[in-house]
XYZ file of C-alpha atoms in Angstrom:
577
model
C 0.000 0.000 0.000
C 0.871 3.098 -1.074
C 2.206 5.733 2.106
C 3.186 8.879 2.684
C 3.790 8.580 6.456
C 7.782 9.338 6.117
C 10.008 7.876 9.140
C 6.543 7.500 11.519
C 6.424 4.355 13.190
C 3.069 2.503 14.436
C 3.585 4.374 17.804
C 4.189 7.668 16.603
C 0.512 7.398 14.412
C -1.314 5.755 17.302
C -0.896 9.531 18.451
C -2.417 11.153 15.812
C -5.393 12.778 15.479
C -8.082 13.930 13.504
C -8.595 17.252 11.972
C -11.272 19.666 12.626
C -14.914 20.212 10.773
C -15.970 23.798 10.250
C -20.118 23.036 10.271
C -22.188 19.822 11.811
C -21.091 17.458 14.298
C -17.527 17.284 15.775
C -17.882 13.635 15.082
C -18.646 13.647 11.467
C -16.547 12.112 8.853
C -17.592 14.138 6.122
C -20.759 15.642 4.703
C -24.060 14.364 3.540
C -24.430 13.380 -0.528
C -27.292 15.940 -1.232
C -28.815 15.263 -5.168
C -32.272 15.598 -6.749
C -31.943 13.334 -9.611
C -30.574 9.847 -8.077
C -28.714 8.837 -5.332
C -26.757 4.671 -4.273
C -24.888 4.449 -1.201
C -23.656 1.001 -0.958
C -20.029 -0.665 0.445
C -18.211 0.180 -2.222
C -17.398 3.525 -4.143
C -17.513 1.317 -7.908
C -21.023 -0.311 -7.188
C -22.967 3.108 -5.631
C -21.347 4.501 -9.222
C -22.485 0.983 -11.197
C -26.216 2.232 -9.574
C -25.722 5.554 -10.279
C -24.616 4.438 -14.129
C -28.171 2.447 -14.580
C -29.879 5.763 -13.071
C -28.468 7.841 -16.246
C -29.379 4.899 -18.668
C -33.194 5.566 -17.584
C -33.276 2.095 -15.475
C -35.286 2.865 -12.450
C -34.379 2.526 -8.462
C -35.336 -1.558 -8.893
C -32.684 -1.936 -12.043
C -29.767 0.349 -10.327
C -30.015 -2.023 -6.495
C -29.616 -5.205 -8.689
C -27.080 -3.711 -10.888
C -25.032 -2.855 -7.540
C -25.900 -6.323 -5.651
C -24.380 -7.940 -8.395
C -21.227 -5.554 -8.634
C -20.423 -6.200 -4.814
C -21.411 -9.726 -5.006
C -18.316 -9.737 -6.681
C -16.088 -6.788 -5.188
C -17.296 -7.549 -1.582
C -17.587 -11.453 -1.624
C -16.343 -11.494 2.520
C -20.373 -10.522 2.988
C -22.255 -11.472 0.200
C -23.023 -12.497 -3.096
C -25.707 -14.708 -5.022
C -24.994 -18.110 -3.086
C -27.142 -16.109 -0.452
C -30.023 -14.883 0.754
C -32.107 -11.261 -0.164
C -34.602 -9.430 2.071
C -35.700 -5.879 0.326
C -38.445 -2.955 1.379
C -38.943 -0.645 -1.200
C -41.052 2.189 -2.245
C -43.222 2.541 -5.135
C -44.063 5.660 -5.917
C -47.179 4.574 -8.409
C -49.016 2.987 -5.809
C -47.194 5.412 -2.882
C -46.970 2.163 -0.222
C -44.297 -0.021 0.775
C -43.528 -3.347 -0.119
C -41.474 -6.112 1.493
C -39.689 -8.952 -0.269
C -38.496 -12.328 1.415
C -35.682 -13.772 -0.713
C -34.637 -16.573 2.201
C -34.386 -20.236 0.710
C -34.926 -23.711 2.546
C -33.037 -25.841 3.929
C -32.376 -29.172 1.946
C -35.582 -31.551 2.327
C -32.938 -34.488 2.085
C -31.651 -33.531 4.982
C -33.825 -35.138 8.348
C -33.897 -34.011 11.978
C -32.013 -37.247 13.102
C -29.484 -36.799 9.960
C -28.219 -33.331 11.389
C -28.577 -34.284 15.028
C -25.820 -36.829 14.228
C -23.706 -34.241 12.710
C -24.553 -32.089 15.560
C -22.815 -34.759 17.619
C -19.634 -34.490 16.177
C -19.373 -30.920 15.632
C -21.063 -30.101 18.484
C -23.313 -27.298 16.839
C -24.289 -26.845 13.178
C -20.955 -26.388 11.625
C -20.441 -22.865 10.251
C -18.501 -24.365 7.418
C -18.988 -27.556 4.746
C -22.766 -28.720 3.496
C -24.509 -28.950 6.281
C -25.608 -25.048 6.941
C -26.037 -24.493 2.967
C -29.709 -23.991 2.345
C -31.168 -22.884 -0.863
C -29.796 -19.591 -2.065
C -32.399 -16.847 -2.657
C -30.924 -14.232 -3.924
C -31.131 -14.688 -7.730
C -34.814 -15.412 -7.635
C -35.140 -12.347 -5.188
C -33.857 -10.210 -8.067
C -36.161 -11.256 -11.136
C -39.141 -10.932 -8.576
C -38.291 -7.313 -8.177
C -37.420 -6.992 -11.924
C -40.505 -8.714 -12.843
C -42.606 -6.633 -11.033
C -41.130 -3.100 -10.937
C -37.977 -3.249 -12.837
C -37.488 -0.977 -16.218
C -34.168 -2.195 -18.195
C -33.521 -5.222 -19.280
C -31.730 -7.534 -16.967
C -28.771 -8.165 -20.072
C -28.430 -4.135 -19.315
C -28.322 -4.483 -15.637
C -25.775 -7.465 -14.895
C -23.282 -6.126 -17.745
C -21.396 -3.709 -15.441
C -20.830 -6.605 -12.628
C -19.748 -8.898 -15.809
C -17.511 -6.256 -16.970
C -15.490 -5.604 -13.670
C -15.521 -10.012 -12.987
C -13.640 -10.254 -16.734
C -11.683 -6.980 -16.438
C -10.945 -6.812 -12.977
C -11.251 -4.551 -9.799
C -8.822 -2.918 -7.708
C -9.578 -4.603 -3.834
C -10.124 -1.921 -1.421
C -8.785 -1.532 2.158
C -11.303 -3.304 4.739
C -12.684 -5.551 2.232
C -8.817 -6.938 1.865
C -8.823 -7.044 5.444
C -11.776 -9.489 5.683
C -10.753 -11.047 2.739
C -7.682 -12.382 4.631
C -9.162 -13.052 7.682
C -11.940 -15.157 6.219
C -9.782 -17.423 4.103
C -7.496 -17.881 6.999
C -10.705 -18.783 9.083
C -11.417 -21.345 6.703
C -8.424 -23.232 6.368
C -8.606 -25.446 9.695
C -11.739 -26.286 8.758
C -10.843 -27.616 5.590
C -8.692 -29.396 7.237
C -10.565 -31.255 9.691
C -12.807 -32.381 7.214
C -15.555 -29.686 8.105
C -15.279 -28.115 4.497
C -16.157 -30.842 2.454
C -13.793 -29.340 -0.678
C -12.168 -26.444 -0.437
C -9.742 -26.049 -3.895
C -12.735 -24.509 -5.838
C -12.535 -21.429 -3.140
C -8.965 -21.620 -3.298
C -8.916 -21.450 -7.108
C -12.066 -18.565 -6.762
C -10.468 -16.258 -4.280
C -6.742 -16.405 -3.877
C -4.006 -15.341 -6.027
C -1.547 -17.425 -7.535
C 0.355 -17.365 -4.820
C -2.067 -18.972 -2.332
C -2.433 -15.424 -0.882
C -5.892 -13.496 -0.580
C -5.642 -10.469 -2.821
C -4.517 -7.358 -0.896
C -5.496 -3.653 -0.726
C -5.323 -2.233 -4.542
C -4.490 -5.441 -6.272
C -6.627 -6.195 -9.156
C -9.263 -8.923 -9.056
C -11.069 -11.112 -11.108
C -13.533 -13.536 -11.231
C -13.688 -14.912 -14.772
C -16.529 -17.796 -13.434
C -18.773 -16.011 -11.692
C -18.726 -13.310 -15.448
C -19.673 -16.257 -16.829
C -22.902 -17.386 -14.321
C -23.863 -13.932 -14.658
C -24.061 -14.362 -18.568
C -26.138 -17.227 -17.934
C -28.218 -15.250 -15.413
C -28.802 -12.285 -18.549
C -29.327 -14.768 -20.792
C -31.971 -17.402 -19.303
C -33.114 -15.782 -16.630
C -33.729 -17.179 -12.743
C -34.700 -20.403 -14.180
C -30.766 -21.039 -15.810
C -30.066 -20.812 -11.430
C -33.055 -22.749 -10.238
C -33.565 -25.124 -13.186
C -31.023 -24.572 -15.501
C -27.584 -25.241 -16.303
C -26.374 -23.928 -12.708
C -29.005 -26.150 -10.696
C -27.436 -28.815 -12.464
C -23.837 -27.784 -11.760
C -24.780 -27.124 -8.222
C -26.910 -30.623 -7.887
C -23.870 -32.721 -9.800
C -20.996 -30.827 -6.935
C -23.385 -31.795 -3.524
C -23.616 -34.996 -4.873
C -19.662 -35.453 -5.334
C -18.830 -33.810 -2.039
C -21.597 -35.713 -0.341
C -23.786 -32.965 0.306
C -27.779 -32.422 0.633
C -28.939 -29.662 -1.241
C -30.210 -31.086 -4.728
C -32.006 -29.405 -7.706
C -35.578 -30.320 -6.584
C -34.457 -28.035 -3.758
C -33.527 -25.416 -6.187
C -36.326 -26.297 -8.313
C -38.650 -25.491 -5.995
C -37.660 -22.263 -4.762
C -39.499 -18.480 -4.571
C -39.491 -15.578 -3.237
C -42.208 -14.715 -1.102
C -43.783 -10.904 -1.458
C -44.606 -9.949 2.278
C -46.408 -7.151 3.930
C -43.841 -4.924 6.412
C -44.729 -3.709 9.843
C -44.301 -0.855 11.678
C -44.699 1.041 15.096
C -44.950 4.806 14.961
C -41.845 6.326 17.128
C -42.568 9.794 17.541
C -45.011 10.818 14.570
C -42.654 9.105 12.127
C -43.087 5.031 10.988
C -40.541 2.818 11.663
C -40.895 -0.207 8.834
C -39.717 -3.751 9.637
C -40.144 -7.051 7.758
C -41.918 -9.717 10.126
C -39.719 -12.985 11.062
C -38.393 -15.098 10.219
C -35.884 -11.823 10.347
C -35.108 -10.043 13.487
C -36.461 -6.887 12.065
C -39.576 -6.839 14.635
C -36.547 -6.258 17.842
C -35.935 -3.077 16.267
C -40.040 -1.812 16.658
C -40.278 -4.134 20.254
C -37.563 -1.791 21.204
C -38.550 1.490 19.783
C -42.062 0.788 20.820
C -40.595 0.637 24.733
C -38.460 3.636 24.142
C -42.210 5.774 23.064
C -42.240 5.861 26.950
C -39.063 7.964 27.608
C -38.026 11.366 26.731
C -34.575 10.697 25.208
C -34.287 14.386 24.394
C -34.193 14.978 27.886
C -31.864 12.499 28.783
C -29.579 14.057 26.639
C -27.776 12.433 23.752
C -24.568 10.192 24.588
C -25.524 10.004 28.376
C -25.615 7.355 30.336
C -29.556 7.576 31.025
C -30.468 7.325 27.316
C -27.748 4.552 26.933
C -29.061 2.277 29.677
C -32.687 2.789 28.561
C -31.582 1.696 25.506
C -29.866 -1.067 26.600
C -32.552 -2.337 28.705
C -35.213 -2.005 25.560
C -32.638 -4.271 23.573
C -32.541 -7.057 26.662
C -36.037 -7.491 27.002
C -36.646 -7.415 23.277
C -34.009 -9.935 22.363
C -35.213 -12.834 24.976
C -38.739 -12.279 22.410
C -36.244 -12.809 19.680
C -35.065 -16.017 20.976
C -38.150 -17.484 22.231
C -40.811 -16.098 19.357
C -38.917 -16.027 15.814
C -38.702 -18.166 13.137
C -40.699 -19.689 10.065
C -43.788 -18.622 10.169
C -44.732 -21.278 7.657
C -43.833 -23.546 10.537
C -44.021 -21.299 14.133
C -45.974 -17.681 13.253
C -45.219 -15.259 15.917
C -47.139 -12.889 17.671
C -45.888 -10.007 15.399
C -49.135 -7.269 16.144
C -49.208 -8.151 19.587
C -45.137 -8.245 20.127
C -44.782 -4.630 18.431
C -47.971 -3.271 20.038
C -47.561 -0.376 22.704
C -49.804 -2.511 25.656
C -47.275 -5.381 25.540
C -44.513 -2.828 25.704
C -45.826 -1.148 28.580
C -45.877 -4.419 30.204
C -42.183 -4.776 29.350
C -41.239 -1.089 30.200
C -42.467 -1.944 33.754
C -39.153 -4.009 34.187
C -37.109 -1.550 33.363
C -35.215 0.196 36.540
C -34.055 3.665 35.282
C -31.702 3.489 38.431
C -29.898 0.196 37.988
C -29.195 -2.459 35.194
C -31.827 -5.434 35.165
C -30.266 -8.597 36.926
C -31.849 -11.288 34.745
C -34.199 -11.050 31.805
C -37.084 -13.488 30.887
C -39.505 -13.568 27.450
C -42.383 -12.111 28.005
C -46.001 -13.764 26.962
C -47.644 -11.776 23.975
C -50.421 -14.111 23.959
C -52.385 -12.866 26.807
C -52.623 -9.383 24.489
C -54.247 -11.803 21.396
C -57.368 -12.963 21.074
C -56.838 -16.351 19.632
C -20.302 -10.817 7.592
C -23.810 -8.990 5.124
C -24.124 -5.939 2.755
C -26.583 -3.348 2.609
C -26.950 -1.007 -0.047
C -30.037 1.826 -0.865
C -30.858 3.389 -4.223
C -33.439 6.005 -5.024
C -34.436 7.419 -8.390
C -36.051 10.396 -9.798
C -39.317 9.765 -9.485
C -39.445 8.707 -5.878
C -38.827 5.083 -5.807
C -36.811 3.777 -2.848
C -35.210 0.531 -2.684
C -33.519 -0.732 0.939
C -32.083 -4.276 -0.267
C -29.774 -5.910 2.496
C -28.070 -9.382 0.694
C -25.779 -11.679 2.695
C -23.741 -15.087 2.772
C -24.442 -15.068 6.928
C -20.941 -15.696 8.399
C -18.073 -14.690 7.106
C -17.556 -14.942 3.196
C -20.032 -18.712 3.850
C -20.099 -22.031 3.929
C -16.029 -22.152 1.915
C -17.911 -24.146 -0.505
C -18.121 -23.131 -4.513
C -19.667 -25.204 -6.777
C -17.636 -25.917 -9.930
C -16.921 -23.457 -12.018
C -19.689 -21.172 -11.134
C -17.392 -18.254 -9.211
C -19.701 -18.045 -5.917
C -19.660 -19.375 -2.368
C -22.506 -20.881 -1.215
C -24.281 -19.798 2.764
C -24.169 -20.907 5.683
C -27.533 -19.450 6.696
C -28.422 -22.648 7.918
C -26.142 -22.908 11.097
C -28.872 -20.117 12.661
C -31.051 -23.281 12.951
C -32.063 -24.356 16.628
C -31.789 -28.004 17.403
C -34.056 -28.021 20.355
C -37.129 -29.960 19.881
C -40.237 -27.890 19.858
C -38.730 -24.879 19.422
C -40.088 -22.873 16.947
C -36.759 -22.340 15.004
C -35.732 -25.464 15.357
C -34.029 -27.648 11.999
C -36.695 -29.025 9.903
C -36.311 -29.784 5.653
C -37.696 -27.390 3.568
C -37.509 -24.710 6.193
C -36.224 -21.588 6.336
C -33.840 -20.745 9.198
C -33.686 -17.560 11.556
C -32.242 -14.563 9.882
C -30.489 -11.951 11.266
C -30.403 -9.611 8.054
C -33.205 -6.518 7.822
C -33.872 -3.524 5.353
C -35.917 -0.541 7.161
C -37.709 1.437 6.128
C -39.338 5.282 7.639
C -42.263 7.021 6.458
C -44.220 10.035 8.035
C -47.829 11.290 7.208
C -47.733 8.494 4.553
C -44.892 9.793 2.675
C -41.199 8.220 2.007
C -38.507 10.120 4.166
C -35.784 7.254 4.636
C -34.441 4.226 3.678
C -31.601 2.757 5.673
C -29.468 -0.309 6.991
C -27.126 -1.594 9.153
C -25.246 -4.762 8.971
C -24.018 -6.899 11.162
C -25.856 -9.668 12.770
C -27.639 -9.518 16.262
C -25.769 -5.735 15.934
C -28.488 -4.341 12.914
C -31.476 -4.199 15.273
C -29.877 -2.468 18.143
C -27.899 -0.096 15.202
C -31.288 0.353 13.709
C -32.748 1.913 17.030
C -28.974 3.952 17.430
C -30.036 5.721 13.799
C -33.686 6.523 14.375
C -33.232 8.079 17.633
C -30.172 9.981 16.540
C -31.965 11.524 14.358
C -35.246 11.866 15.746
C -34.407 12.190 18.965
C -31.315 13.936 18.746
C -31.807 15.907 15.498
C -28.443 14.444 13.943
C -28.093 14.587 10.132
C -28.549 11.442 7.916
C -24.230 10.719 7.864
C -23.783 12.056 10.972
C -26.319 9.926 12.771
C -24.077 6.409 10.906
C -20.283 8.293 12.540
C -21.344 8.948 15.874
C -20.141 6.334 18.234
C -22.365 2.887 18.711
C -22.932 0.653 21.461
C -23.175 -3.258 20.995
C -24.677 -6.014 24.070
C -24.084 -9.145 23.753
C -25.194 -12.094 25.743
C -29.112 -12.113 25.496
C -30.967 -15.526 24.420
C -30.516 -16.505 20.891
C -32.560 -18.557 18.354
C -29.992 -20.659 17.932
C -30.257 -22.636 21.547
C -27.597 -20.149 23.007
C -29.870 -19.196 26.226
C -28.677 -16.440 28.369
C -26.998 -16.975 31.426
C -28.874 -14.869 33.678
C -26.332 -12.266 33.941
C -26.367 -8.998 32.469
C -24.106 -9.779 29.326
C -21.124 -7.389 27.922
C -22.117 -4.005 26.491
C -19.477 -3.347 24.210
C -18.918 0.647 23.114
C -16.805 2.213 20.795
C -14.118 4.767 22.145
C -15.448 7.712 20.823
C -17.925 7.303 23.542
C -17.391 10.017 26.411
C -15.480 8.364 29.700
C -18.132 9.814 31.830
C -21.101 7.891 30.141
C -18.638 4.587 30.365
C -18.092 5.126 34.072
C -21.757 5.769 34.694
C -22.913 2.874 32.936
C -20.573 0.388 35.198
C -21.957 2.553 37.863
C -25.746 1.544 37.110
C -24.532 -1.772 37.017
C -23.608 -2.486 33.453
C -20.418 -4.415 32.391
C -18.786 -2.334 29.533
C -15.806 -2.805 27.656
C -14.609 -0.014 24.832
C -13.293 -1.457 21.928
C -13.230 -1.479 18.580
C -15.198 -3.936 15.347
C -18.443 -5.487 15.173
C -20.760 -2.538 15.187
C -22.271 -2.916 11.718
C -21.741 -1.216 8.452
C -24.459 1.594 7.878
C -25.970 3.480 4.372
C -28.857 5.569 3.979
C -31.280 7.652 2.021
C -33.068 10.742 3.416
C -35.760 12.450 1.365
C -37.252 15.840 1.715
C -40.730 15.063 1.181
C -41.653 18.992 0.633
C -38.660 18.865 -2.069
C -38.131 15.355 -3.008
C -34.315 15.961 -2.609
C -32.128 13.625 -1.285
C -29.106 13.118 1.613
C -27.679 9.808 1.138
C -24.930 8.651 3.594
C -22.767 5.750 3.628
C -20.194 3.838 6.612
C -17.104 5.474 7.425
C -16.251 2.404 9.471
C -15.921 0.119 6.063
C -14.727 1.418 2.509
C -18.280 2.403 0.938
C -19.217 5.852 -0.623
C -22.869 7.850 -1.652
C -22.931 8.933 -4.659
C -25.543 11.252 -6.580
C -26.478 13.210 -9.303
């Protein structure tokens, strides 16, 4: 990498420090992308300008967020690409609602209870790595469902940028080389141990020719994966789910011993799904309904409807522990409530409504952390590493598309010749009998990845996202009530400093232990909200990594302008025009 540092050691920039903004926040990394015509912000500077290239051609906000998931399918492959699985709210400004889009696929229906308990035996979880976590990927279909019913160009026009830059080559940017590293070198003990079934194909895929993953500014190509998207102009999402790739997919389980098979693939769609929302504060907060965790985000808005944050103050130790508190009770629902619904529907109106979060509120102690933390029971209310990108076009259309592989770059499995990993979504399965997210064939697990969505007065004023597993719900609430709340701008709400707890109930059979878990914050935070959070009881630790990657869209609904914003904590960019 390229330096200009001179004779500075590590120690000497450790010291450093950053340089002064004349207007908005101290905290800010830069300014807001303001345009009228189009705006992307995605996690990387070439596919927000691949999105913003599809605007010009006339394609529409639908055309430009396909065009860019396929570019960083390929440029950003540690946290995505079209071996996984697509959730999307968008805007349409013909009919003026929102609609939701459920790209998840199943798990194999070869594959039996008993079959992966015995696996479970000797890995002692679902492994994250090999066959058994694949499960059918959905992104692919995910995009001609969009296409088919709102998009403009033709697909050939849409995938011909991402096939350009996998023949050509792209330069590898700085955090995405980082991950790239650190994923491969995850993978290799498990491809040893016999975990990853076959492991040359990724090897072949993703590392130079000298065994090395490719580092910051080295060019990159992906000759395979051109070709699967040629296919993919070509024939359509029937050449992936009954076509020439189904086959290629089918033929490689069956050598490598795995489950998924084309009847699987065969039998895959998207499912069109209505959102939810809560109202926080005159604006509405939009959600998809599990089996996402998109639902924590309102359960712990909805509780936070009781507070005045903008009297607790912003960054203080109050507002943080409310927060906190919202996220505990709101993630034991999460564990105990989400999944399927074709197999377990939750309690969505009653788990988002504001009489079961007054009943949850009441736990809260505004003068001392919560000991232990239970479910609650929404029935007695009823009567019976991810990507994220956001486009918006001229005329008002708003896309929020969130795409991911689940952990790390996936399973370390690529079919033959095809030039993607498949996911490991499948390892967020419970193996508990009776629970409702527990491993079944043909279901579809637990996901952690969510699009939101914010309207007010029944207009479009935001589209946003924040990856990062059980981190995007708790980021989500972070955005809306810096903004709201605190009256932060669209990019400075993403650089102010995050918090992160960990060690609530997941769906996954990991139960809390009773204790109050680790609430991890970022060092930007101020030393007197640290000390007064350990003071109410919390255990914090400041550190740095794992809280999310953010972009957003802002629209001026009086104007119809735009502020987009992208993560200063990975290598993305907003672009406009």
């Amino acid at each position: 990498m390229f330096s200009i540092s001179g004779d500075g050691d590590a120690a000497q920039l450790e010291t450093r420090y950053p340089g002064d903004r004349i207007s908005g926040e101290h905290f800010a990394t830069r300014s807001a992308v303001i345009a009228q015509n189009g705006v992307a912000a995605t996690a990387h500077p070439l596919a927000s300008q691949v999105a913003i290239d599809i605007l010009k051609q006339g394609g529409n906000a639908v055309d430009a967020a396909i065009a860019a998931n396929a570019a960083i399918g390929l440029m950003e492959p540690t946290g995505n690409g079209i071996g996984g699985d697509i959730f999307v709210i968008l805007w349409d400004p013909e009919t003026e609602q929102v609609y939701g889009l459920n790209g998840a696929g199943r798990s194999p229906m070869g594959l039996s209870f008993d079959a992966m308990q015995a696996h479970v035996e000797r890995w002692g979880e679902i492994p994250p790595g090999g066959s058994l976590p694949v499960s059918v990927p959905g992104t692919v279909d995910g995009w001609f469902a969009m296409h088919e019913r709102f998009g403009s160009l033709p697909m050939s026009d849409i995938l011909a940028p991402a096939i350009d830059y996998a023949e050509d080559g792209f330069p590898v940017t700085e955090a995405i080389a980082f991950y790239w590293d650190m994923n491969m070198t995850r993978f290799a003990p498990a491809a040893q141990s016999g975990m990853i079934e076959e492991f040359e194909n990724t090897r072949a895929t993703y590392l130079t020719a000298d065994g090395d993953a490719p580092r910051e500014g080295e060019i990159f190509r992906n000759p395979d994966l051109a070709q699967t998207y040629r296919l993919l102009a070509s024939g359509g999402r029937d050449a992936f789910y009954e076509g020439e790739i189904a086959r290629t997919i089918d033929r490689y389980m069956q050598r490598i011993g795995g489950a998924l098979r084309y009847e699987d693939l065969a039998a895959h769609r998207s499912e069109w799904i209505d959102p939810v929302s809560v109202n926080y504060r005159g604006y509405d907060v939009w959600e998809l309904p599990p089996q996402g965790q998109g639902i924590a985000a309102l359960q712990m808005l909805q509780t936070l409807n009781g507070y005045d944050l903008s009297e607790t103050g912003f960054m203080t130790a109050q507002t943080l522990h409310l927060m906190v508190e919202a996220k505990r009770l709101a993630f034991e629902d999460r564990a105990r409530f989400y999944a399927d619904p074709d197999f377990a529907p939750a309690p969505v109106e009653a788990l988002i409504s504001a009489e079961y979060a007054d009943q949850r509120r009441a736990l809260i102690d505004q003068d001392s952390a919560m000991e232990s933390v239970a479910h609650g029971d929404p029935a007695i209310l009823q009567d019976g590493d991810t990507t994220y990108l956001t486009v918006a076009d001229s005329n008002g259309m708003m896309v929020s598309l969130i795409q991911s592989n689940y952990r790390g770059m996936g399973s370390g499995l690529v079919p033959d010749g095809l030039g993607f990993m498949l996911q490991n979504r499948g390892q967020l399965f419970s193996m508990q009998a009776g629970h409702p997210n527990v491993y079944a064939p043909g279901k579809r697990p637990f996901h952690t990845i969510i699009p939101a969505f914010v309207t007010r007065n029944g207009e479009p004023v935001m589209s946003f996202g924040l990856m990062g597993g059980a981190m995007q719900p708790q980021g989500h609430v972070q955005i809306i009530t810096s903004m709201i709340d605190f009256g932060l701008g669209v990019q400075e709400a993403g650089d102010a400093a995050r918090w992160r707890h960990d060690g609530s109930s997941e769906p996954t059979d990991a139960v809390s232990t009773g204790g109050l878990g680790v609430l991890h914050v970022e060092s930007g935070m101020p030393e007197a909200t640290v000390e007064e959070l350990r003071a109410l009881g919390h255990d914090v630790v400041v550190d740095a990594g794992g809280y999310g990657g953010y972009q957003a869209i802002w629209r001026d609904p009086d104007t119809g302008v735009y502020w987009a914003a992208s993560e200063m904590r990975k290598d993305g960019s907003a672009i406009g025009y």
